[in-house]
């Protein structure tokens, strides 16, 4: 296995939690990628593979704090008590920040691997299919001006095949390394997020 591209994602799905009772955005967009990659780690390491995780610039609108990572089941993975589109969007943003942390910690812990996170741009896909109300209206209005899926895939394909060098673990946009906002990455949070996610993966692992 030479290349793994983690691309699955949801926005405001019609269900609050996954089958394992994790908040749907974080459970699918982040935990699902993390768990799949862990299941494939031996194969990936043996082939010195490249791992690409699709994220979004929306991560800039949220921040994972130590409070999100406390509790037997950390708060980041809890469904919100009040479900609405703004709250959904916040969870979507958090899941994208988590994906950036994930790829950075992955290549740190497994130096045999290379990998980056990618912002593909706003792409005309089915991501907005479950969104309702004004957000759905605006999505429909702007859809003719969005990137097509083929263009949206360009940065992922570029990062899957390009020499990364010192950009390993970085975040890419438009086939170029993108600078993260100052203070966006907290090494303590990055490590803690990895540790609590590994613990959750152990819980859901089949016997």
Short mmCIF file of C-alpha atoms in Angstrom, two decimals:
data_model
loop_
_atom_site.label_atom_id
_atom_site.label_comp_id
_atom_site.label_asym_id
_atom_site.label_seq_id
_atom_site.Cartn_x
_atom_site.Cartn_y
_atom_site.Cartn_z
CA UNK A 1 0.00 0.00 0.00
CA UNK A 2 1.85 3.07 -1.27
CA UNK A 3 -0.73 5.86 -0.98
CA UNK A 4 -3.72 6.37 1.32
CA UNK A 5 -6.04 9.35 0.76
CA UNK A 6 -8.56 9.89 3.55
CA UNK A 7 -11.33 11.87 1.87
CA UNK A 8 -14.68 10.88 3.45
CA UNK A 9 -16.63 13.66 5.13
CA UNK A 10 -20.08 14.88 6.18
CA UNK A 11 -21.68 18.23 6.96
CA UNK A 12 -24.91 18.42 8.97
CA UNK A 13 -25.93 14.79 8.38
CA UNK A 14 -29.45 13.67 9.35
CA UNK A 15 -28.12 11.76 12.36
CA UNK A 16 -26.51 13.05 15.56
CA UNK A 17 -24.18 10.17 16.31
CA UNK A 18 -22.35 7.31 14.62
CA UNK A 19 -23.09 3.65 15.34
CA UNK A 20 -20.46 3.82 18.09
CA UNK A 21 -22.25 6.83 19.63
CA UNK A 22 -19.71 9.49 18.69
CA UNK A 23 -20.76 12.91 17.41
CA UNK A 24 -21.29 12.46 13.68
CA UNK A 25 -18.90 15.08 12.27
CA UNK A 26 -15.97 14.23 14.50
CA UNK A 27 -16.76 10.52 14.36
CA UNK A 28 -16.78 10.32 10.55
CA UNK A 29 -14.54 13.17 9.39
CA UNK A 30 -11.79 12.59 11.92
CA UNK A 31 -12.13 9.38 13.95
CA UNK A 32 -13.00 7.29 10.89
CA UNK A 33 -9.84 8.47 9.11
CA UNK A 34 -7.74 7.91 12.19
CA UNK A 35 -9.07 4.40 12.80
CA UNK A 36 -8.70 3.30 9.17
CA UNK A 37 -5.12 4.56 9.11
CA UNK A 38 -4.34 2.71 12.34
CA UNK A 39 -5.69 -0.54 10.91
CA UNK A 40 -3.40 -0.08 7.91
CA UNK A 41 -0.35 1.21 9.78
CA UNK A 42 1.81 -1.90 9.38
CA UNK A 43 1.19 -1.99 5.63
CA UNK A 44 1.82 1.74 5.33
CA UNK A 45 5.05 1.65 7.35
CA UNK A 46 6.40 -1.38 5.51
CA UNK A 47 5.96 0.36 2.16
CA UNK A 48 7.06 3.80 3.44
CA UNK A 49 3.74 5.10 2.22
CA UNK A 50 2.26 8.56 1.72
CA UNK A 51 -0.89 9.48 3.69
CA UNK A 52 -3.10 12.37 2.59
CA UNK A 53 -5.94 13.57 4.78
CA UNK A 54 -8.44 15.98 3.28
CA UNK A 55 -9.31 18.78 5.68
CA UNK A 56 -10.67 22.30 5.14
CA UNK A 57 -9.75 25.90 5.79
CA UNK A 58 -12.83 25.97 8.01
CA UNK A 59 -10.49 24.70 10.76
CA UNK A 60 -9.48 28.34 11.22
CA UNK A 61 -12.91 29.08 12.72
CA UNK A 62 -12.48 26.73 15.67
CA UNK A 63 -9.90 25.58 18.15
CA UNK A 64 -9.51 22.32 20.04
CA UNK A 65 -8.79 23.01 23.71
CA UNK A 66 -7.90 20.84 26.67
CA UNK A 67 -11.56 21.02 27.72
CA UNK A 68 -12.55 19.17 24.54
CA UNK A 69 -10.25 16.30 25.53
CA UNK A 70 -11.40 15.69 29.11
CA UNK A 71 -13.64 12.94 30.40
CA UNK A 72 -13.92 9.20 29.93
CA UNK A 73 -15.41 9.92 26.51
CA UNK A 74 -13.83 13.30 25.67
CA UNK A 75 -16.22 16.19 25.04
CA UNK A 76 -14.98 16.58 21.47
CA UNK A 77 -16.75 13.31 20.64
CA UNK A 78 -20.05 14.13 22.39
CA UNK A 79 -23.09 15.24 20.33
CA UNK A 80 -24.20 18.78 21.21
CA UNK A 81 -27.26 19.06 23.43
CA UNK A 82 -28.86 21.52 21.00
CA UNK A 83 -28.62 20.46 17.33
CA UNK A 84 -28.68 23.28 14.79
CA UNK A 85 -26.73 24.22 11.67
CA UNK A 86 -24.38 26.72 13.37
CA UNK A 87 -23.49 24.12 15.99
CA UNK A 88 -23.06 21.51 13.28
CA UNK A 89 -20.72 23.84 11.43
CA UNK A 90 -18.65 24.32 14.59
CA UNK A 91 -18.31 20.54 14.92
CA UNK A 92 -17.39 20.34 11.23
CA UNK A 93 -14.68 22.95 11.83
CA UNK A 94 -13.38 21.07 14.86
CA UNK A 95 -13.20 17.85 12.87
CA UNK A 96 -11.04 19.61 10.30
CA UNK A 97 -8.65 20.98 12.92
CA UNK A 98 -8.42 17.44 14.34
CA UNK A 99 -7.48 16.08 10.91
CA UNK A 100 -4.60 18.56 10.67
CA UNK A 101 -3.36 17.53 14.10
CA UNK A 102 -3.70 13.87 13.11
CA UNK A 103 -1.44 13.99 10.08
CA UNK A 104 1.20 16.02 11.91
CA UNK A 105 1.35 13.55 14.77
CA UNK A 106 1.21 10.55 12.43
CA UNK A 107 4.39 11.47 10.56
CA UNK A 108 6.05 12.42 13.85
CA UNK A 109 5.36 9.01 15.40
CA UNK A 110 6.08 7.08 12.21
CA UNK A 111 9.08 8.69 10.48
CA UNK A 112 8.92 6.01 7.79
CA UNK A 113 5.74 7.69 6.56
CA UNK A 114 5.19 10.96 4.74
CA UNK A 115 1.94 12.84 4.66
CA UNK A 116 0.08 16.12 4.63
CA UNK A 117 -3.38 17.55 5.15
CA UNK A 118 -5.10 19.19 2.20
CA UNK A 119 -7.67 21.94 1.68
CA UNK A 120 -9.28 21.11 -1.69
CA UNK A 121 -11.28 24.33 -1.92
CA UNK A 122 -15.06 24.55 -2.04
CA UNK A 123 -16.02 21.74 -4.37
CA UNK A 124 -19.38 20.98 -5.99
CA UNK A 125 -20.09 17.61 -4.39
CA UNK A 126 -22.86 16.12 -2.25
CA UNK A 127 -21.38 17.53 0.96
CA UNK A 128 -24.30 19.95 1.36
CA UNK A 129 -27.01 17.38 0.61
CA UNK A 130 -28.30 17.28 4.20
CA UNK A 131 -28.06 21.01 4.88
CA UNK A 132 -31.42 22.78 5.19
CA UNK A 133 -32.79 26.32 5.23
CA UNK A 134 -30.73 29.35 4.17
CA UNK A 135 -27.40 27.47 4.05
CA UNK A 136 -28.90 25.07 1.51
CA UNK A 137 -30.28 28.00 -0.52
CA UNK A 138 -26.89 29.71 -0.63
CA UNK A 139 -25.14 26.45 -1.50
CA UNK A 140 -27.51 26.01 -4.46
CA UNK A 141 -26.98 29.61 -5.62
CA UNK A 142 -23.20 29.39 -5.58
CA UNK A 143 -22.88 25.83 -6.89
CA UNK A 144 -22.25 26.93 -10.52
CA UNK A 145 -19.18 28.84 -9.33
CA UNK A 146 -17.64 26.04 -7.26
CA UNK A 147 -14.79 23.79 -8.32
CA UNK A 148 -15.72 20.56 -10.05
CA UNK A 149 -14.63 17.30 -8.39
CA UNK A 150 -11.78 16.84 -10.88
CA UNK A 151 -10.32 20.25 -10.02
CA UNK A 152 -11.02 19.69 -6.32
CA UNK A 153 -8.91 16.53 -6.43
CA UNK A 154 -5.85 18.23 -7.93
CA UNK A 155 -4.13 19.14 -4.66
CA UNK A 156 -4.67 15.68 -3.19
CA UNK A 157 -3.17 14.06 -6.29
CA UNK A 158 -0.28 16.52 -6.32
CA UNK A 159 0.51 15.83 -2.66
CA UNK A 160 0.23 12.07 -3.18
CA UNK A 161 3.02 12.14 -5.76
CA UNK A 162 5.21 15.21 -5.12
CA UNK A 163 8.44 15.35 -3.15
CA UNK A 164 7.51 16.86 0.20
CA UNK A 165 10.86 17.43 1.87
CA UNK A 166 10.48 19.85 4.78
CA UNK A 167 6.77 20.23 3.95
CA UNK A 168 6.12 16.76 5.38
CA UNK A 169 3.26 17.01 7.89
CA UNK A 170 2.18 20.37 6.49
CA UNK A 171 -1.10 21.68 5.16
CA UNK A 172 -1.55 22.25 1.41
CA UNK A 173 -3.90 24.41 -0.66
CA UNK A 174 -3.88 24.88 -4.44
CA UNK A 175 -0.90 22.51 -4.74
CA UNK A 176 1.21 24.71 -2.47
CA UNK A 177 2.17 24.63 1.19
CA UNK A 178 -0.27 26.85 3.09
CA UNK A 179 0.78 28.75 6.20
CA UNK A 180 -1.33 27.92 9.23
CA UNK A 181 -2.47 30.84 11.40
CA UNK A 182 -0.18 31.78 14.28
CA UNK A 183 -1.06 29.71 17.32
CA UNK A 184 -3.15 27.22 15.33
CA UNK A 185 -1.03 24.26 16.43
CA UNK A 186 -0.50 23.39 20.08
CA UNK A 187 1.94 20.46 20.45
CA UNK A 188 0.44 19.51 23.81
CA UNK A 189 -3.07 19.36 22.36
CA UNK A 190 -1.75 17.49 19.32
CA UNK A 191 -0.27 14.73 21.49
CA UNK A 192 -3.26 14.60 23.83
CA UNK A 193 -5.70 14.33 20.92
CA UNK A 194 -3.72 11.40 19.51
CA UNK A 195 -3.66 9.62 22.88
CA UNK A 196 -7.39 9.96 23.60
CA UNK A 197 -8.25 8.95 20.03
CA UNK A 198 -6.11 5.83 20.29
CA UNK A 199 -7.94 4.95 23.49
CA UNK A 200 -11.30 5.32 21.74
CA UNK A 201 -10.12 3.14 18.85
CA UNK A 202 -9.25 0.41 21.34
CA UNK A 203 -12.81 0.58 22.68
CA UNK A 204 -14.46 0.10 19.31
CA UNK A 205 -12.01 -2.47 17.96
CA UNK A 206 -13.82 -5.78 17.26
CA UNK A 207 -12.93 -8.65 19.56
#
